[in-house]
Short mmCIF file of C-alpha atoms in Angstrom, two decimals:
data_model
loop_
_atom_site.label_atom_id
_atom_site.label_comp_id
_atom_site.label_asym_id
_atom_site.label_seq_id
_atom_site.Cartn_x
_atom_site.Cartn_y
_atom_site.Cartn_z
CA MET W 621 48.99 -25.75 -12.45
CA ALA W 622 50.37 -27.08 -15.68
CA GLY W 623 52.28 -25.14 -18.26
CA SER W 624 55.59 -24.86 -20.03
CA PHE W 625 57.25 -21.54 -20.82
CA ASP W 626 60.49 -20.22 -22.18
CA VAL W 627 60.83 -18.06 -19.06
CA VAL W 628 59.30 -18.12 -15.59
CA VAL W 629 59.84 -14.85 -13.74
CA VAL W 630 59.55 -15.16 -9.96
CA GLY W 631 58.37 -11.85 -8.55
CA ALA W 632 55.93 -9.29 -9.94
CA GLY W 633 57.53 -6.15 -8.55
CA ILE W 634 58.88 -3.59 -10.96
CA VAL W 635 62.03 -5.58 -11.79
CA GLY W 636 60.06 -8.77 -12.44
CA ALA W 637 57.46 -6.87 -14.45
CA ALA W 638 60.18 -5.25 -16.53
CA CYS W 639 61.82 -8.65 -17.14
CA ALA W 640 58.49 -10.09 -18.26
CA TYR W 641 57.94 -7.15 -20.63
CA ALA W 642 61.45 -7.32 -22.10
CA CYS W 643 61.26 -11.09 -22.63
CA ALA W 644 57.69 -11.19 -23.98
CA ARG W 645 58.33 -8.47 -26.53
CA ARG W 646 61.13 -10.67 -27.92
CA GLY W 647 58.56 -13.37 -28.61
CA LEU W 648 59.44 -15.56 -25.63
CA THR W 649 56.65 -17.30 -23.73
CA VAL W 650 56.58 -15.94 -20.19
CA ALA W 651 54.87 -16.69 -16.88
CA VAL W 652 55.18 -14.33 -13.91
CA LEU W 653 54.65 -15.90 -10.49
CA GLU W 654 54.10 -13.65 -7.48
CA ARG W 655 53.86 -14.93 -3.90
CA ALA W 656 51.52 -12.10 -2.82
CA GLY W 657 49.49 -9.44 -4.61
CA LEU W 658 50.48 -6.75 -7.05
CA VAL W 659 53.31 -4.44 -5.83
CA ALA W 660 53.19 -6.08 -2.40
CA GLY W 661 56.96 -5.79 -1.85
CA ALA W 662 59.51 -2.99 -2.12
CA THR W 663 57.95 -1.61 -5.30
CA GLY W 664 54.77 -0.67 -3.46
CA SER W 665 56.83 1.06 -0.75
CA GLY W 666 59.18 2.99 -3.01
CA GLU W 667 59.28 6.69 -3.82
CA GLY W 668 59.72 6.04 -7.55
CA ASN W 669 63.24 7.43 -7.85
CA LEU W 670 65.17 7.11 -11.12
CA LEU W 671 68.55 8.45 -10.08
CA VAL W 672 72.00 8.90 -11.53
CA SER W 673 73.03 11.49 -8.92
CA ASP W 674 73.67 8.98 -6.11
CA LYS W 675 76.04 6.74 -8.07
CA LEU W 676 79.80 7.02 -8.45
CA PRO W 677 81.56 6.21 -11.75
CA GLY W 678 81.56 2.47 -12.31
CA PRO W 679 79.27 -0.36 -13.37
CA GLU W 680 76.18 0.77 -11.43
CA LEU W 681 76.35 4.27 -12.91
CA GLU W 682 76.69 2.77 -16.41
CA LEU W 683 73.61 0.68 -15.67
CA ALA W 684 71.74 3.74 -14.37
CA LEU W 685 72.54 5.88 -17.42
CA PHE W 686 71.45 3.06 -19.74
CA SER W 687 68.27 2.59 -17.71
CA ASN W 688 67.57 6.32 -17.68
CA GLY W 689 67.34 6.35 -21.47
CA LEU W 690 65.20 3.21 -21.53
CA TRP W 691 62.75 4.67 -19.01
CA ARG W 692 62.22 7.73 -21.20
CA ARG W 693 61.43 5.49 -24.16
CA TRP W 694 59.35 2.99 -22.22
CA ALA W 695 57.28 5.74 -20.58
CA THR W 696 56.16 6.89 -24.02
CA GLU W 697 55.48 3.35 -25.23
CA LEU W 698 53.53 2.41 -22.12
CA GLY W 699 51.73 5.72 -21.75
CA ASP W 700 50.31 5.55 -25.25
CA ARG W 701 48.73 2.16 -24.48
CA TYR W 702 48.21 1.85 -20.72
CA GLY W 703 48.02 5.34 -19.25
CA ASP W 704 50.34 7.82 -17.60
CA ILE W 705 52.98 6.33 -15.29
CA GLU W 706 53.67 9.84 -13.94
CA LEU W 707 57.23 10.06 -15.21
CA GLU W 708 58.57 13.46 -14.16
CA ALA W 709 61.90 14.65 -15.53
CA LYS W 710 62.19 17.16 -12.70
CA GLY W 711 65.83 16.67 -11.80
CA GLY W 712 67.55 16.05 -8.49
CA LEU W 713 69.15 18.53 -6.13
CA VAL W 714 71.86 17.47 -3.67
CA VAL W 715 72.64 20.02 -0.95
CA THR W 716 75.20 20.37 1.79
CA GLY W 717 75.62 22.53 4.86
CA VAL W 718 72.37 21.49 6.56
CA GLY W 719 71.92 20.10 10.06
CA PRO W 720 74.13 18.90 12.92
CA GLY W 721 77.69 18.16 11.90
CA ALA W 722 77.33 19.85 8.50
CA ASP W 723 80.79 20.61 7.13
CA GLY W 724 79.90 23.56 4.90
CA ALA W 725 82.64 24.52 2.45
CA ALA W 726 84.54 21.26 2.88
CA GLY W 727 81.40 19.27 2.18
CA LEU W 728 80.68 21.31 -0.91
CA ALA W 729 84.22 20.77 -2.18
CA GLY W 730 83.74 17.02 -1.76
CA LEU W 731 80.44 17.15 -3.63
CA ARG W 732 82.02 19.07 -6.48
CA ALA W 733 84.85 16.53 -6.75
CA THR W 734 82.24 13.78 -7.00
CA ALA W 735 80.40 15.78 -9.66
CA ARG W 736 83.53 16.17 -11.77
CA ALA W 737 84.07 12.41 -11.76
CA GLN W 738 80.42 11.77 -12.60
CA ALA W 739 80.50 14.32 -15.43
CA ALA W 740 83.49 12.54 -16.95
CA ALA W 741 81.36 9.37 -16.95
CA GLY W 742 78.47 11.01 -18.82
CA VAL W 743 76.34 12.51 -16.04
CA LEU W 744 74.87 15.98 -16.55
CA VAL W 745 75.45 18.07 -13.42
CA GLU W 746 75.44 21.76 -12.52
CA SER W 747 77.19 23.23 -9.47
CA LEU W 748 75.11 25.73 -7.51
CA ASP W 749 75.94 28.36 -4.91
CA PRO W 750 73.38 29.08 -2.15
CA ALA W 751 71.57 31.61 -4.32
CA GLY W 752 71.37 29.08 -7.15
CA VAL W 753 69.89 26.48 -4.80
CA ARG W 754 67.29 28.96 -3.56
CA GLU W 755 66.41 29.90 -7.13
CA ARG W 756 65.52 26.29 -7.86
CA GLU W 757 63.89 25.67 -4.47
CA PRO W 758 62.53 28.94 -2.98
CA ALA W 759 61.18 27.22 0.15
CA ILE W 760 64.46 25.59 1.12
CA THR W 761 66.44 26.69 4.16
CA PRO W 762 68.93 29.51 3.55
CA GLU W 763 71.47 27.72 5.77
CA LEU W 764 73.22 26.00 2.89
CA ALA W 765 76.76 25.95 1.57
CA GLY W 766 75.54 25.06 -1.93
CA GLY W 767 74.58 22.05 -3.97
CA LEU W 768 74.49 20.18 -7.26
CA PHE W 769 71.66 19.91 -9.73
CA TYR W 770 71.22 16.70 -11.78
CA PRO W 771 68.75 17.19 -14.67
CA GLN W 772 68.72 13.47 -15.54
CA ASP W 773 67.16 12.45 -12.22
CA MET W 774 63.49 11.56 -12.58
CA GLN W 775 60.56 10.16 -10.65
CA LEU W 776 57.59 7.98 -11.54
CA MET W 777 54.67 6.26 -9.81
CA PRO W 778 55.95 2.70 -9.17
CA ALA W 779 52.56 1.00 -8.91
CA LYS W 780 51.33 2.50 -12.17
CA ALA W 781 54.58 1.65 -13.95
CA THR W 782 54.50 -1.95 -12.73
CA ALA W 783 50.86 -2.41 -13.72
CA ALA W 784 51.59 -0.98 -17.16
CA LEU W 785 54.60 -3.26 -17.67
CA LEU W 786 52.60 -6.33 -16.69
CA ALA W 787 49.72 -5.28 -18.95
CA ALA W 788 52.13 -4.82 -21.84
CA ALA W 789 53.71 -8.21 -21.15
CA ARG W 790 50.25 -9.84 -21.10
CA ALA W 791 49.45 -8.17 -24.41
CA ASP W 792 52.50 -9.96 -25.79
CA GLY W 793 51.26 -13.30 -24.45
CA ALA W 794 52.68 -13.44 -20.93
CA GLU W 795 50.70 -14.95 -18.06
CA VAL W 796 50.67 -13.31 -14.61
CA ARG W 797 49.75 -15.47 -11.63
CA LEU W 798 49.40 -13.69 -8.30
CA ARG W 799 49.36 -15.38 -4.88
CA THR W 800 51.40 -18.23 -6.30
CA GLU W 801 54.39 -18.91 -4.09
CA VAL W 802 57.37 -20.79 -5.48
CA THR W 803 58.31 -23.55 -3.04
CA GLY W 804 61.10 -25.18 -4.99
CA LEU W 805 63.09 -25.27 -8.22
CA SER W 806 62.89 -28.30 -10.49
CA ARG W 807 66.15 -29.65 -11.93
CA ASP W 808 66.95 -32.29 -14.50
CA ALA W 809 69.45 -35.13 -14.14
CA GLY W 810 72.27 -32.82 -15.15
CA GLY W 811 71.39 -30.25 -12.49
CA ARG W 812 69.87 -27.65 -14.81
CA VAL W 813 66.88 -25.71 -13.53
CA VAL W 814 63.91 -26.68 -15.71
CA GLY W 815 61.05 -25.04 -13.84
CA VAL W 816 59.55 -24.32 -10.45
CA ARG W 817 57.28 -25.99 -7.95
CA THR W 818 54.37 -24.10 -6.44
CA GLY W 819 51.48 -24.88 -4.13
CA ALA W 820 49.28 -25.07 -7.22
CA GLY W 821 51.59 -27.45 -9.07
CA PRO W 822 54.76 -27.41 -11.19
CA VAL W 823 55.56 -24.99 -13.98
CA ALA W 824 58.18 -25.97 -16.54
CA ALA W 825 60.55 -23.38 -17.99
CA GLY W 826 63.65 -23.05 -20.11
CA HIS W 827 64.92 -20.36 -17.72
CA VAL W 828 63.84 -19.21 -14.28
CA VAL W 829 64.45 -15.53 -13.50
CA ASN W 830 64.88 -14.75 -9.81
CA ALA W 831 63.31 -11.29 -9.42
CA ALA W 832 62.07 -11.95 -5.90
CA GLY W 833 63.45 -8.74 -4.38
CA ALA W 834 64.16 -9.02 -0.65
CA TRP W 835 63.23 -12.72 -0.84
CA ALA W 836 65.70 -13.41 -3.67
CA GLY W 837 68.37 -14.82 -1.38
CA ALA W 838 65.96 -17.43 -0.05
CA LEU W 839 64.83 -18.36 -3.55
CA ALA W 840 68.43 -18.75 -4.74
CA GLY W 841 69.08 -20.96 -1.73
CA LEU W 842 66.41 -23.39 -2.92
CA ALA W 843 68.72 -24.16 -5.85
CA GLY W 844 71.88 -24.25 -3.76
CA ALA W 845 73.02 -20.96 -5.30
CA ASP W 846 73.54 -19.07 -2.05
CA THR W 847 73.42 -15.31 -2.61
CA PRO W 848 73.67 -13.02 0.44
CA VAL W 849 70.87 -10.62 -0.50
CA ALA W 850 68.99 -9.54 2.62
CA PRO W 851 66.01 -7.30 3.46
CA ARG W 852 66.94 -3.76 4.49
CA ARG W 853 64.04 -1.89 6.06
CA GLY W 854 63.21 1.70 5.22
CA PHE W 855 60.47 4.09 6.36
CA ILE W 856 58.68 6.77 4.33
CA LEU W 857 56.68 9.65 5.81
CA VAL W 858 53.84 11.08 3.69
CA THR W 859 52.33 14.52 4.25
CA GLU W 860 48.86 15.80 3.51
CA PRO W 861 48.44 17.33 0.02
CA VAL W 862 49.80 20.88 -0.13
CA PRO W 863 50.19 23.54 -2.83
CA PRO W 864 53.44 23.23 -4.83
CA LEU W 865 56.31 23.48 -2.36
CA VAL W 866 59.15 21.13 -3.41
CA ARG W 867 60.01 21.32 -7.09
CA HIS W 868 62.68 18.62 -7.41
CA LYS W 869 63.91 15.57 -5.59
CA VAL W 870 66.03 17.20 -2.89
CA TYR W 871 68.37 15.37 -0.58
CA SER W 872 71.19 16.08 1.82
CA ALA W 873 74.69 15.00 0.89
CA ASP W 874 74.87 12.45 3.70
CA TYR W 875 72.35 10.37 1.73
CA LEU W 876 75.27 9.33 -0.48
CA ASP W 877 77.10 7.94 2.55
CA ASN W 878 74.00 6.11 3.79
CA VAL W 879 73.47 4.44 0.41
CA ALA W 880 77.07 3.21 0.43
CA SER W 881 76.99 2.04 4.05
CA GLY W 882 76.67 -1.59 5.00
CA ASP W 883 76.04 -0.93 8.70
CA ALA W 884 73.21 -2.96 10.19
CA GLY W 885 72.10 -0.17 12.51
CA LEU W 886 69.73 2.67 11.71
CA GLN W 887 71.05 5.00 9.00
CA SER W 888 69.14 8.16 8.17
CA SER W 889 69.42 11.12 5.82
CA THR W 890 66.98 13.69 4.50
CA VAL W 891 65.21 13.15 1.18
CA VAL W 892 62.21 15.30 0.25
CA GLU W 893 60.13 15.35 -2.93
CA GLY W 894 56.64 16.24 -4.03
CA THR W 895 54.20 14.16 -6.07
CA PRO W 896 51.60 15.07 -8.72
CA ALA W 897 48.93 14.42 -6.07
CA GLY W 898 50.32 17.20 -3.85
CA THR W 899 51.63 14.95 -1.09
CA ILE W 900 55.27 15.17 -0.08
CA LEU W 901 57.35 12.03 0.42
CA ILE W 902 60.02 12.15 3.12
CA GLY W 903 62.83 9.62 3.52
CA ALA W 904 65.19 7.94 3.95
CA THR W 905 66.16 5.36 6.55
CA ARG W 906 68.02 2.07 6.28
CA GLU W 907 68.46 -0.75 8.78
CA LEU W 908 69.23 -4.45 8.46
CA VAL W 909 66.61 -6.02 10.73
CA ASP W 910 65.44 -8.99 8.63
CA PHE W 911 61.67 -8.85 7.96
CA ASP W 912 60.85 -6.94 11.13
CA HIS W 913 57.57 -5.08 10.53
CA ARG W 914 57.54 -3.20 13.81
CA TYR W 915 57.24 0.58 13.85
CA ASN W 916 60.48 2.45 14.62
CA ALA W 917 59.63 5.77 16.27
CA GLU W 918 63.24 6.96 16.18
CA ALA W 919 63.44 6.44 12.42
CA VAL W 920 60.25 8.43 11.84
CA ARG W 921 61.36 11.19 14.22
CA ARG W 922 64.57 11.60 12.23
CA LEU W 923 62.62 11.81 8.99
CA ALA W 924 60.36 14.56 10.29
CA GLU W 925 63.15 16.59 11.87
CA GLY W 926 65.34 16.38 8.81
CA ALA W 927 62.54 17.42 6.47
CA VAL W 928 61.65 20.48 8.56
CA ARG W 929 65.32 21.43 8.82
CA LEU W 930 65.65 21.31 5.03
CA PHE W 931 62.26 22.87 4.23
CA PRO W 932 61.11 24.97 7.22
CA PRO W 933 57.54 25.48 5.86
CA LEU W 934 56.94 21.76 6.41
CA ALA W 935 56.70 22.47 10.16
CA ALA W 936 53.13 23.61 9.50
CA VAL W 937 52.21 20.59 7.34
CA ARG W 938 50.57 17.52 8.84
CA ALA W 939 51.90 14.02 8.31
CA MET W 940 49.21 11.81 6.81
CA ARG W 941 50.78 8.38 7.14
CA VAL W 942 53.99 6.44 7.50
CA TYR W 943 54.87 3.12 5.93
CA HIS W 944 57.87 0.86 5.44
CA GLY W 945 59.29 -1.61 2.98
CA PHE W 946 62.24 -3.96 2.60
CA ARG W 947 64.93 -3.20 0.04
CA PRO W 948 66.95 -6.14 -1.38
CA PHE W 949 70.38 -5.34 0.07
CA SER W 950 73.52 -6.63 -1.62
CA PRO W 951 76.71 -6.57 0.51
CA ASP W 952 78.85 -4.93 -2.19
CA HIS W 953 76.08 -2.50 -3.18
CA LEU W 954 75.88 -3.85 -6.72
CA PRO W 955 72.82 -5.65 -8.09
CA VAL W 956 72.88 -9.34 -8.96
CA ILE W 957 72.17 -9.76 -12.67
CA GLY W 958 72.73 -12.57 -15.14
CA ALA W 959 73.00 -16.32 -15.51
CA ASP W 960 74.19 -18.31 -12.52
CA SER W 961 77.23 -20.38 -13.48
CA ARG W 962 76.61 -22.65 -10.48
CA VAL W 963 73.08 -23.56 -11.53
CA PRO W 964 72.39 -23.58 -15.28
CA GLY W 965 68.93 -22.30 -16.15
CA LEU W 966 68.77 -19.88 -13.21
CA VAL W 967 69.03 -16.17 -14.04
CA HIS W 968 69.19 -13.43 -11.41
CA ALA W 969 67.65 -9.94 -11.39
CA HIS W 970 67.74 -8.54 -7.84
CA GLY W 971 69.92 -6.95 -5.16
CA HIS W 972 69.34 -3.35 -6.32
CA GLU W 973 68.46 -2.18 -2.81
CA GLY W 974 66.85 1.27 -3.21
CA ALA W 975 67.69 1.59 -6.92
CA GLY W 976 65.47 -1.17 -8.30
CA ILE W 977 62.87 1.14 -9.79
CA GLY W 978 65.48 3.19 -11.58
CA LEU W 979 67.51 0.19 -12.75
CA ALA W 980 64.60 -2.05 -13.74
CA PRO W 981 64.61 -1.41 -17.54
CA ALA W 982 68.34 -1.96 -17.98
CA THR W 983 68.25 -5.04 -15.76
CA ALA W 984 65.35 -6.44 -17.77
CA HIS W 985 67.01 -5.67 -21.08
CA LEU W 986 70.14 -7.53 -20.02
CA VAL W 987 68.17 -10.48 -18.64
CA ALA W 988 66.22 -10.78 -21.89
CA GLN W 989 69.49 -10.77 -23.83
CA VAL W 990 70.93 -13.51 -21.60
CA VAL W 991 67.81 -15.67 -21.93
CA SER W 992 67.75 -15.14 -25.71
CA GLY W 993 71.40 -16.07 -26.08
CA GLU W 994 72.41 -12.58 -27.21
CA ARG W 995 75.57 -10.78 -26.20
CA PRO W 996 74.65 -8.32 -23.41
CA ASP W 997 74.96 -4.62 -24.20
CA LEU W 998 76.77 -4.07 -20.87
CA ALA W 999 79.43 -6.24 -19.26
CA LEU W 1000 77.82 -8.45 -16.61
CA GLY W 1001 81.01 -9.36 -14.75
CA PRO W 1002 80.50 -6.85 -11.90
CA PHE W 1003 76.98 -8.20 -11.34
CA ASP W 1004 77.91 -11.89 -11.54
CA PRO W 1005 75.65 -13.94 -9.21
CA ALA W 1006 78.56 -16.24 -8.31
CA ARG W 1007 80.81 -13.42 -7.06
CA PHE W 1008 79.80 -14.05 -3.45
CA ARG W 1009 80.73 -17.72 -3.54
CA THR W 1010 83.93 -17.38 -1.53
CA GLU W 1011 82.23 -15.19 1.09
CA VAL W 1012 79.35 -17.64 1.54
CA GLU W 1013 81.65 -20.65 1.69
CA ALA W 1014 83.83 -18.94 4.30
CA ALA W 1015 80.76 -18.18 6.41
CA ARG W 1016 79.72 -21.82 6.24
CA ALA W 1017 83.18 -22.98 7.29
CA ALA W 1018 83.12 -20.64 10.28
CA ALA W 1019 79.64 -21.77 11.39
#
């Protein structure tokens, strides 16, 4: 495999596909290398969430708001050329007062305090009493203290979006090579990354973008740029197609705590949303178990119970299948984006955990700016790949 490119993107999930699209449209020569098939990683296991509702004021929310606008524009650009990516601006609904341990009024007060802070940062949010929740979701349980509605939350079909991004990148000259595993990074005498090694031969590049998702930590390690991004398993339950039942993305308030948790054990909360095909997707679980593909009956039981508790009519709906994927977990819950000061030529685009689909356009835009030598539109300091250096070095010393 010969070839020389301005950019080699490692990983053809939605983040890698977006990076290829953003770089190729700038006139850069791009090769995308994927160890497996199309959407074989977290992208193929995701619900397609594009959320601002689950993020507190700070750098990730800024990234999400920027990405939200890009997705709206990209969906039009891609849809005109490559078909509908099923972008639905249906909004998100966060509710409290459901299930064991629900704290009712106190929980609602906490949600509203979060909403006020988010609104000050540019998020559109509407506070709802129980009647307001039921007006938006007639099938939801009446046992609610209230909720928040986020009109900027959206959903898309991840596989379609990824395929469209890769097709658009190819139209701008990019090459996409599936089942091509990167086995090493090539470096010059000065230590700069100048390409990759694969089982099919070397590929030279001016920059290598690490968009390898849950495998990104291992890829960074090949260059000596240790980055503690690890796989975090999650299960999704899918129902049979039903008539319209769930109008928005609806989730219980404890989802916010689960997203922010770094516990290795099983974390679960209730997330329910419909799809254009009529199926209903039910999540969400999180557990740090490395790449363990075994079925977890307890995780699936929690998903089913939580969904029925939130939407009682689901008790009469059959589950059609269950599947799992591995989110790229970052210990500080911020993605890893930008040039690696430890290894010139290596650029990172990973560590988004469950937010990769939503944050893909903004991540790609920033990566393309870095590779092109432009000043990034958002400050990259909070996402600096080298920020874990002290933590990794301390772990080595203790070993």
